[in-house]
GROMACS .gro file of C-alpha atoms in nm:
model
  372
    1MET     CA    1  16.006  -8.222  12.589
    2LYS     CA    2  15.866  -8.311  12.249
    3PHE     CA    3  15.931  -8.167  11.903
    4SER     CA    4  15.940  -8.250  11.531
    5ILE     CA    5  16.213  -8.127  11.299
    6GLU     CA    6  16.330  -8.171  10.939
    7ARG     CA    7  16.625  -8.407  10.906
    8ALA     CA    8  16.834  -8.154  10.706
    9ALA     CA    9  16.794  -7.879  10.970
   10LEU     CA   10  16.865  -8.125  11.251
   11LEU     CA   11  17.173  -8.269  11.080
   12LYS     CA   12  17.324  -7.926  11.019
   13ALA     CA   13  17.271  -7.817  11.379
   14VAL     CA   14  17.392  -8.142  11.536
   15SER     CA   15  17.699  -8.172  11.313
   16GLN     CA   16  17.813  -7.820  11.407
   17ALA     CA   17  17.770  -7.902  11.774
   18GLN     CA   18  17.929  -8.247  11.775
   19SER     CA   19  18.246  -8.129  11.602
   20VAL     CA   20  18.335  -7.929  11.917
   21VAL     CA   21  18.296  -8.234  12.141
   22GLU     CA   22  18.625  -8.405  12.223
   23ARG     CA   23  18.624  -8.774  12.134
   24ARG     CA   24  18.812  -8.879  12.448
   25ASN     CA   25  18.640  -8.740  12.753
   26THR     CA   26  18.695  -8.808  13.121
   27ILE     CA   27  18.385  -8.603  13.210
   28PRO     CA   28  18.081  -8.788  13.064
   29ILE     CA   29  17.857  -8.478  13.034
   30LEU     CA   30  18.110  -8.314  12.796
   31ALA     CA   31  18.040  -8.587  12.540
   32ASN     CA   32  17.677  -8.474  12.534
   33VAL     CA   33  17.488  -8.203  12.350
   34LEU     CA   34  17.233  -7.997  12.545
   35ILE     CA   35  16.902  -7.986  12.358
   36GLU     CA   36  16.663  -7.706  12.457
   37ALA     CA   37  16.320  -7.680  12.291
   38GLU     CA   38  16.112  -7.366  12.334
   39GLY     CA   39  15.870  -7.159  12.120
   40ASP     CA   40  15.936  -7.259  11.759
   41THR     CA   41  16.311  -7.325  11.786
   42VAL     CA   42  16.538  -7.592  11.925
   43GLN     CA   43  16.882  -7.501  12.054
   44PHE     CA   44  17.178  -7.741  12.049
   45ARG     CA   45  17.468  -7.652  12.278
   46ALA     CA   46  17.804  -7.831  12.301
   47THR     CA   47  18.129  -7.747  12.478
   48ASP     CA   48  18.478  -7.876  12.558
   49LEU     CA   49  18.511  -7.612  12.838
   50ASP     CA   50  18.729  -7.394  12.608
   51ILE     CA   51  18.487  -7.355  12.318
   52GLU     CA   52  18.109  -7.343  12.326
   53VAL     CA   53  17.890  -7.363  12.019
   54VAL     CA   54  17.515  -7.292  12.023
   55ASP     CA   55  17.312  -7.378  11.716
   56LYS     CA   56  16.945  -7.288  11.660
   57ALA     CA   57  16.709  -7.473  11.426
   58PRO     CA   58  16.337  -7.418  11.350
   59ALA     CA   59  16.108  -7.694  11.477
   60GLN     CA   60  15.748  -7.768  11.573
   61VAL     CA   61  15.767  -7.778  11.951
   62GLU     CA   62  15.478  -7.956  12.117
   63GLN     CA   63  15.623  -7.952  12.465
   64ALA     CA   64  15.910  -7.731  12.581
   65GLY     CA   65  16.194  -7.884  12.779
   66ALA     CA   66  16.563  -7.969  12.783
   67THR     CA   67  16.794  -8.269  12.815
   68THR     CA   68  17.142  -8.387  12.715
   69VAL     CA   69  17.235  -8.682  12.496
   70SER     CA   70  17.552  -8.820  12.335
   71ALA     CA   71  17.645  -8.573  12.059
   72VAL     CA   72  17.833  -8.822  11.842
   73MET     CA   73  17.562  -9.089  11.863
   74LEU     CA   74  17.281  -8.844  11.784
   75HIS     CA   75  17.482  -8.714  11.487
   76GLU     CA   76  17.545  -9.066  11.354
   77ILE     CA   77  17.176  -9.157  11.384
   78VAL     CA   78  17.055  -8.840  11.208
   79ARG     CA   79  17.321  -8.877  10.938
   80LYS     CA   80  17.197  -9.227  10.856
   81LEU     CA   81  16.829  -9.131  10.837
   82PRO     CA   82  16.681  -9.094  10.486
   83ASP     CA   83  16.675  -8.750  10.319
   84GLY     CA   84  16.358  -8.548  10.374
   85ALA     CA   85  16.256  -8.746  10.683
   86LEU     CA   86  16.060  -8.573  10.959
   87VAL     CA   87  16.227  -8.655  11.290
   88SER     CA   88  16.026  -8.666  11.613
   89ILE     CA   89  16.223  -8.630  11.936
   90SER     CA   90  16.079  -8.669  12.284
   91ASP     CA   91  16.232  -8.738  12.624
   92ASP     CA   92  16.123  -8.940  12.923
   93PRO     CA   93  16.294  -8.772  13.222
   94THR     CA   94  16.192  -9.041  13.470
   95ALA     CA   95  16.350  -9.321  13.266
   96GLY     CA   96  16.642  -9.100  13.156
   97ARG     CA   97  16.584  -9.180  12.788
   98LEU     CA   98  16.547  -8.978  12.468
   99ASN     CA   99  16.331  -9.121  12.191
  100VAL     CA  100  16.421  -9.041  11.829
  101GLN     CA  101  16.170  -9.149  11.563
  102ALA     CA  102  16.173  -9.113  11.186
  103GLY     CA  103  15.950  -9.322  10.960
  104ARG     CA  104  15.982  -9.679  11.081
  105SER     CA  105  16.305  -9.621  11.273
  106SER     CA  106  16.302  -9.570  11.646
  107PHE     CA  107  16.594  -9.512  11.884
  108ASN     CA  108  16.605  -9.488  12.262
  109LEU     CA  109  16.914  -9.307  12.386
  110ALA     CA  110  17.048  -9.261  12.739
  111THR     CA  111  17.039  -8.903  12.869
  112LEU     CA  112  17.212  -8.713  13.148
  113PRO     CA  113  17.038  -8.437  13.348
  114LYS     CA  114  17.059  -8.090  13.193
  115GLU     CA  115  17.158  -7.939  13.529
  116ASP     CA  116  17.499  -8.109  13.502
  117PHE     CA  117  17.578  -7.941  13.170
  118PRO     CA  118  17.846  -7.669  13.206
  119VAL     CA  119  17.734  -7.340  13.051
  120MET     CA  120  18.017  -7.100  12.970
  121ALA     CA  121  18.014  -6.794  13.195
  122SER     CA  122  17.908  -6.486  13.004
  123SER     CA  123  18.160  -6.206  12.999
  124GLU     CA  124  18.161  -5.837  12.920
  125TYR     CA  125  18.301  -5.776  12.573
  126THR     CA  126  18.510  -5.463  12.525
  127ALA     CA  127  18.466  -5.448  12.148
  128ASN     CA  128  18.165  -5.546  11.934
  129PHE     CA  129  18.165  -5.514  11.558
  130THR     CA  130  18.034  -5.687  11.246
  131ALA     CA  131  18.239  -5.813  10.955
  132LYS     CA  132  18.149  -5.994  10.634
  133ALA     CA  133  18.213  -6.369  10.647
  134GLY     CA  134  18.433  -6.340  10.336
  135VAL     CA  135  18.663  -6.094  10.515
  136LEU     CA  136  18.705  -6.317  10.822
  137LYS     CA  137  18.747  -6.624  10.602
  138ARG     CA  138  19.037  -6.457  10.419
  139LEU     CA  139  19.202  -6.338  10.742
  140PHE     CA  140  19.196  -6.679  10.908
  141ASP     CA  141  19.229  -6.913  10.607
  142LYS     CA  142  19.540  -6.740  10.478
  143SER     CA  143  19.713  -6.733  10.816
  144LYS     CA  144  19.619  -7.061  10.984
  145PHE     CA  145  19.872  -7.279  10.797
  146ALA     CA  146  20.152  -7.107  10.992
  147ILE     CA  147  20.007  -7.186  11.339
  148SER     CA  148  20.263  -7.370  11.551
  149THR     CA  149  20.190  -7.723  11.677
  150GLU     CA  150  20.453  -7.708  11.952
  151GLU     CA  151  20.278  -7.739  12.287
  152THR     CA  152  20.572  -7.578  12.469
  153ARG     CA  153  20.530  -7.248  12.283
  154TYR     CA  154  20.157  -7.244  12.354
  155TYR     CA  155  20.127  -6.872  12.271
  156LEU     CA  156  20.199  -6.961  11.906
  157ASN     CA  157  19.919  -7.224  11.893
  158GLY     CA  158  19.672  -6.980  11.743
  159VAL     CA  159  19.613  -6.678  11.523
  160TYR     CA  160  19.689  -6.337  11.675
  161MET     CA  161  19.395  -6.109  11.584
  162HIS     CA  162  19.460  -5.743  11.666
  163ILE     CA  163  19.451  -5.387  11.540
  164ALA     CA  164  19.764  -5.261  11.370
  165THR     CA  165  19.878  -4.969  11.162
  166GLY     CA  166  19.902  -5.058  10.794
  167GLU     CA  167  20.006  -4.847  10.497
  168ASP     CA  168  19.667  -4.671  10.480
  169GLY     CA  169  19.591  -4.629  10.850
  170GLN     CA  170  19.449  -4.878  11.098
  171VAL     CA  171  19.373  -5.235  10.991
  172LEU     CA  172  19.234  -5.554  11.141
  173ARG     CA  173  19.529  -5.792  11.125
  174CYS     CA  174  19.576  -6.167  11.174
  175VAL     CA  175  19.924  -6.310  11.228
  176ALA     CA  176  20.042  -6.668  11.279
  177THR     CA  177  20.392  -6.810  11.301
  178ASP     CA  178  20.576  -7.123  11.411
  179GLY     CA  179  20.925  -6.975  11.400
  180HIS     CA  180  20.997  -7.114  11.051
  181ARG     CA  181  20.731  -6.926  10.857
  182LEU     CA  182  20.496  -6.639  10.924
  183ALA     CA  183  20.172  -6.511  10.771
  184ARG     CA  184  20.048  -6.153  10.818
  185ILE     CA  185  19.707  -6.072  10.668
  186ASP     CA  186  19.538  -5.731  10.682
  187SER     CA  187  19.184  -5.616  10.620
  188GLY     CA  188  19.004  -5.281  10.652
  189LEU     CA  189  18.913  -5.194  11.011
  190PRO     CA  190  18.541  -5.261  11.072
  191GLU     CA  191  18.334  -4.995  11.247
  192GLY     CA  192  18.334  -5.042  11.622
  193ALA     CA  193  18.654  -5.249  11.632
  194SER     CA  194  18.890  -4.966  11.726
  195GLY     CA  195  18.902  -5.047  12.100
  196MET     CA  196  18.958  -5.420  12.047
  197PRO     CA  197  19.226  -5.588  12.260
  198GLY     CA  198  19.466  -5.815  12.070
  199VAL     CA  199  19.375  -6.181  12.125
  200ILE     CA  200  19.527  -6.516  12.027
  201VAL     CA  201  19.246  -6.729  11.881
  202PRO     CA  202  19.323  -7.102  11.938
  203ARG     CA  203  19.372  -7.340  11.644
  204LYS     CA  204  19.058  -7.545  11.721
  205THR     CA  205  18.847  -7.228  11.732
  206VAL     CA  206  18.989  -7.117  11.396
  207ASN     CA  207  18.890  -7.454  11.245
  208GLU     CA  208  18.541  -7.443  11.400
  209LEU     CA  209  18.491  -7.082  11.290
  210ARG     CA  210  18.540  -7.190  10.928
  211LYS     CA  211  18.198  -7.359  10.945
  212LEU     CA  212  18.025  -7.027  11.019
  213LEU     CA  213  18.181  -6.858  10.718
  214GLU     CA  214  18.030  -7.049  10.427
  215ASP     CA  215  17.829  -6.760  10.284
  216ASP     CA  216  18.073  -6.478  10.198
  217ASP     CA  217  17.807  -6.204  10.228
  218GLN     CA  218  17.679  -6.316  10.569
  219GLU     CA  219  17.737  -6.055  10.840
  220ILE     CA  220  17.919  -6.204  11.139
  221ALA     CA  221  17.888  -6.033  11.477
  222VAL     CA  222  18.230  -6.039  11.648
  223SER     CA  223  18.275  -5.966  12.019
  224VAL     CA  224  18.616  -5.956  12.185
  225SER     CA  225  18.733  -5.928  12.546
  226GLU     CA  226  19.071  -5.995  12.710
  227THR     CA  227  18.975  -6.356  12.781
  228LYS     CA  228  18.709  -6.453  12.524
  229VAL     CA  229  18.610  -6.409  12.164
  230ARG     CA  230  18.264  -6.468  12.016
  231PHE     CA  231  18.152  -6.505  11.655
  232ALA     CA  232  17.778  -6.514  11.585
  233THR     CA  233  17.535  -6.545  11.296
  234PRO     CA  234  17.156  -6.540  11.348
  235VAL     CA  235  17.154  -6.920  11.390
  236ILE     CA  236  17.491  -7.015  11.538
  237THR     CA  237  17.712  -6.867  11.810
  238LEU     CA  238  18.071  -6.974  11.871
  239THR     CA  239  18.230  -6.858  12.196
  240SER     CA  240  18.589  -6.942  12.281
  241LYS     CA  241  18.848  -6.870  12.545
  242VAL     CA  242  19.159  -6.710  12.400
  243ILE     CA  243  19.515  -6.827  12.462
  244ASP     CA  244  19.649  -6.666  12.777
  245GLY     CA  245  19.991  -6.548  12.668
  246THR     CA  246  20.178  -6.271  12.490
  247PHE     CA  247  20.232  -6.302  12.118
  248PRO     CA  248  20.592  -6.215  12.027
  249ASP     CA  249  20.682  -5.896  11.840
  250TYR     CA  250  20.649  -6.036  11.489
  251THR     CA  251  20.741  -5.708  11.316
  252ARG     CA  252  21.107  -5.769  11.397
  253VAL     CA  253  21.122  -6.077  11.175
  254ILE     CA  254  20.950  -5.927  10.870
  255PRO     CA  255  21.239  -5.816  10.648
  256THR     CA  256  21.219  -5.465  10.504
  257GLY     CA  257  21.547  -5.446  10.311
  258ASN     CA  258  21.507  -5.742  10.074
  259THR     CA  259  21.576  -5.612   9.723
  260ARG     CA  260  21.625  -5.917   9.498
  261GLN     CA  261  21.286  -5.969   9.340
  262LEU     CA  262  21.158  -6.284   9.176
  263GLU     CA  263  20.815  -6.290   9.009
  264VAL     CA  264  20.675  -6.631   8.918
  265ASP     CA  265  20.341  -6.789   8.828
  266ALA     CA  266  20.227  -6.921   9.168
  267SER     CA  267  20.052  -7.239   9.050
  268GLU     CA  268  20.336  -7.334   8.810
  269PHE     CA  269  20.585  -7.274   9.089
  270ALA     CA  270  20.388  -7.487   9.338
  271LYS     CA  271  20.351  -7.775   9.090
  272ALA     CA  272  20.724  -7.766   9.007
  273VAL     CA  273  20.822  -7.766   9.377
  274ASP     CA  274  20.586  -8.057   9.437
  275ARG     CA  275  20.736  -8.255   9.148
  276VAL     CA  276  21.102  -8.214   9.246
  277ALA     CA  277  21.026  -8.269   9.616
  278THR     CA  278  20.899  -8.619   9.536
  279VAL     CA  279  21.255  -8.756   9.562
  280SER     CA  280  21.355  -8.559   9.872
  281SER     CA  281  21.403  -8.742  10.200
  282GLU     CA  282  21.099  -8.711  10.425
  283ARG     CA  283  21.302  -8.569  10.712
  284SER     CA  284  21.454  -8.262  10.552
  285ARG     CA  285  21.238  -8.205  10.241
  286ALA     CA  286  21.492  -7.946  10.122
  287VAL     CA  287  21.458  -7.784   9.779
  288LYS     CA  288  21.731  -7.566   9.633
  289LEU     CA  289  21.640  -7.258   9.426
  290ALA     CA  290  21.912  -7.140   9.189
  291LEU     CA  291  21.830  -6.800   9.042
  292GLU     CA  292  21.988  -6.621   8.750
  293ALA     CA  293  21.858  -6.377   8.488
  294ASP     CA  294  21.493  -6.475   8.411
  295LYS     CA  295  21.558  -6.836   8.505
  296LEU     CA  296  21.489  -7.044   8.815
  297VAL     CA  297  21.623  -7.396   8.860
  298LEU     CA  298  21.460  -7.602   9.135
  299SER     CA  299  21.665  -7.900   9.245
  300VAL     CA  300  21.663  -8.173   9.506
  301ASN     CA  301  21.953  -8.403   9.581
  302ALA     CA  302  21.875  -8.690   9.816
  303PRO     CA  303  22.176  -8.929   9.826
  304ASP     CA  304  21.966  -9.231   9.925
  305ALA     CA  305  21.673  -9.168   9.686
  306GLY     CA  306  21.805  -8.982   9.381
  307ALA     CA  307  21.796  -8.632   9.238
  308ALA     CA  308  21.551  -8.411   9.049
  309GLU     CA  309  21.561  -8.073   8.884
  310GLU     CA  310  21.322  -7.849   8.696
  311GLU     CA  311  21.370  -7.518   8.520
  312LEU     CA  312  21.112  -7.237   8.519
  313VAL     CA  313  21.099  -6.914   8.320
  314VAL     CA  314  21.059  -6.632   8.570
  315ALA     CA  315  21.103  -6.256   8.599
  316TYR     CA  316  21.434  -6.201   8.781
  317ALA     CA  317  21.689  -5.931   8.702
  318ASP     CA  318  21.926  -5.933   9.003
  319GLU     CA  319  22.256  -6.106   9.064
  320PRO     CA  320  22.257  -6.490   9.080
  321LEU     CA  321  22.147  -6.649   9.408
  322GLU     CA  322  22.126  -6.999   9.552
  323ILE     CA  323  21.893  -7.057   9.846
  324GLY     CA  324  21.729  -7.361  10.006
  325PHE     CA  325  21.384  -7.405  10.162
  326ASN     CA  326  21.168  -7.673  10.317
  327ALA     CA  327  20.946  -7.790  10.028
  328LYS     CA  328  20.637  -7.815  10.250
  329TYR     CA  329  20.669  -7.451  10.358
  330LEU     CA  330  20.710  -7.332   9.999
  331LEU     CA  331  20.404  -7.530   9.888
  332GLU     CA  332  20.188  -7.396  10.170
  333ILE     CA  333  20.287  -7.037  10.101
  334ALA     CA  334  20.245  -7.067   9.723
  335SER     CA  335  19.898  -7.219   9.770
  336GLN     CA  336  19.782  -6.901   9.950
  337VAL     CA  337  19.819  -6.693   9.633
  338ASP     CA  338  19.481  -6.618   9.472
  339ARG     CA  339  19.618  -6.415   9.185
  340GLU     CA  340  19.845  -6.553   8.917
  341ASN     CA  341  20.180  -6.421   9.030
  342ALA     CA  342  20.376  -6.461   9.349
  343VAL     CA  343  20.651  -6.210   9.424
  344PHE     CA  344  20.945  -6.332   9.633
  345LEU     CA  345  21.192  -6.082   9.782
  346PHE     CA  346  21.532  -6.223   9.880
  347ASN     CA  347  21.831  -6.072  10.056
  348SER     CA  348  22.088  -6.350  10.087
  349SER     CA  349  22.086  -6.729  10.122
  350GLY     CA  350  22.084  -6.704  10.502
  351ASP     CA  351  21.818  -6.438  10.553
  352PRO     CA  352  21.437  -6.469  10.575
  353THR     CA  353  21.252  -6.439  10.245
  354LEU     CA  354  20.938  -6.233  10.196
  355MET     CA  355  20.652  -6.336   9.967
  356ARG     CA  356  20.342  -6.144   9.859
  357GLU     CA  357  20.076  -6.163   9.591
  358GLY     CA  358  20.172  -5.933   9.306
  359GLY     CA  359  20.181  -5.576   9.436
  360ASP     CA  360  19.935  -5.648   9.718
  361THR     CA  361  20.090  -5.575  10.058
  362SER     CA  362  19.782  -5.673  10.263
  363ALA     CA  363  19.897  -6.038  10.265
  364VAL     CA  364  20.264  -6.092  10.345
  365TYR     CA  365  20.443  -6.419  10.416
  366VAL     CA  366  20.791  -6.481  10.554
  367VAL     CA  367  20.978  -6.809  10.527
  368MET     CA  368  21.317  -6.901  10.678
  369PRO     CA  369  21.571  -7.062  10.445
  370MET     CA  370  21.752  -7.386  10.524
  371ARG     CA  371  22.097  -7.516  10.436
  372VAL     CA  372  22.112  -7.739  10.129
   0.00000   0.00000   0.00000
């Protein structure tokens, strides 16, 4: 195998691949990236047995072939090469070495045979559709903060992507929850998605997927089966196993009868919560919201650290209410608002609170209160 490639193209491809590789590996081949050169493209493939990413880059291939080499080391070398360098890569199968040359730099890296590299079994996908990157970015970015980190409730360790019935018919919906807060984001149903099974996309996959979605107008091909999900652009394909479990019935926890409405400037609210939470104890991080006519008082009282309070002018016309929340949850939810105003709907100090962006019901958040 022998090929030449621009540093920028190589760096992009290798960095996508190496981010999937787990740093601590008991199986040596999983620390490697499979490099396959053929025609006028080079393919870089990496896996952790749950996720597989395949990245294509244009190159001048002199001799086709394939080998595997340490993903992290190759990435570090390419990253440190000067901008605009032309990188020549060739392998010596008999010596088990890969030679990387750029300008006056030369590296000889140990390789492992390509036959040992595990390739993810292909599966039949029951639904295939395309969606704009911007749509998928919104669905996953706005919901992923609520993914649970508890290993015991593994079925909550991802985003539940499924088809649901919204106000205007069927929608593509992403839901995530950790039991304390919940995010439910809807988008128009893409053509061809109607038969899609609901799948729980793991947290790591959601983070890796973000790298495919940089150009909002890029069309992403999405394929879904009961056990796998695949996202593909012309140059990169991300295939992942889905979490094998049943996502709980989240509709039961989304309150429908909350009538006390608070409308507040989202960024002002987030900044005020952040300021008063500075004195709260790390463990509880509780912030109290005291509401009365067109006024909101945020307060924190931490006996060992001190107290803080801040008043905000808001739109609120219901009876007075005092309710407490975890400051971190409030900040995360407020930071999801793209428009100016956040609308909170309360029932009582012990019931879940609903939040949405203005009058938009396609993004709904629920947060549980806490005693203060």
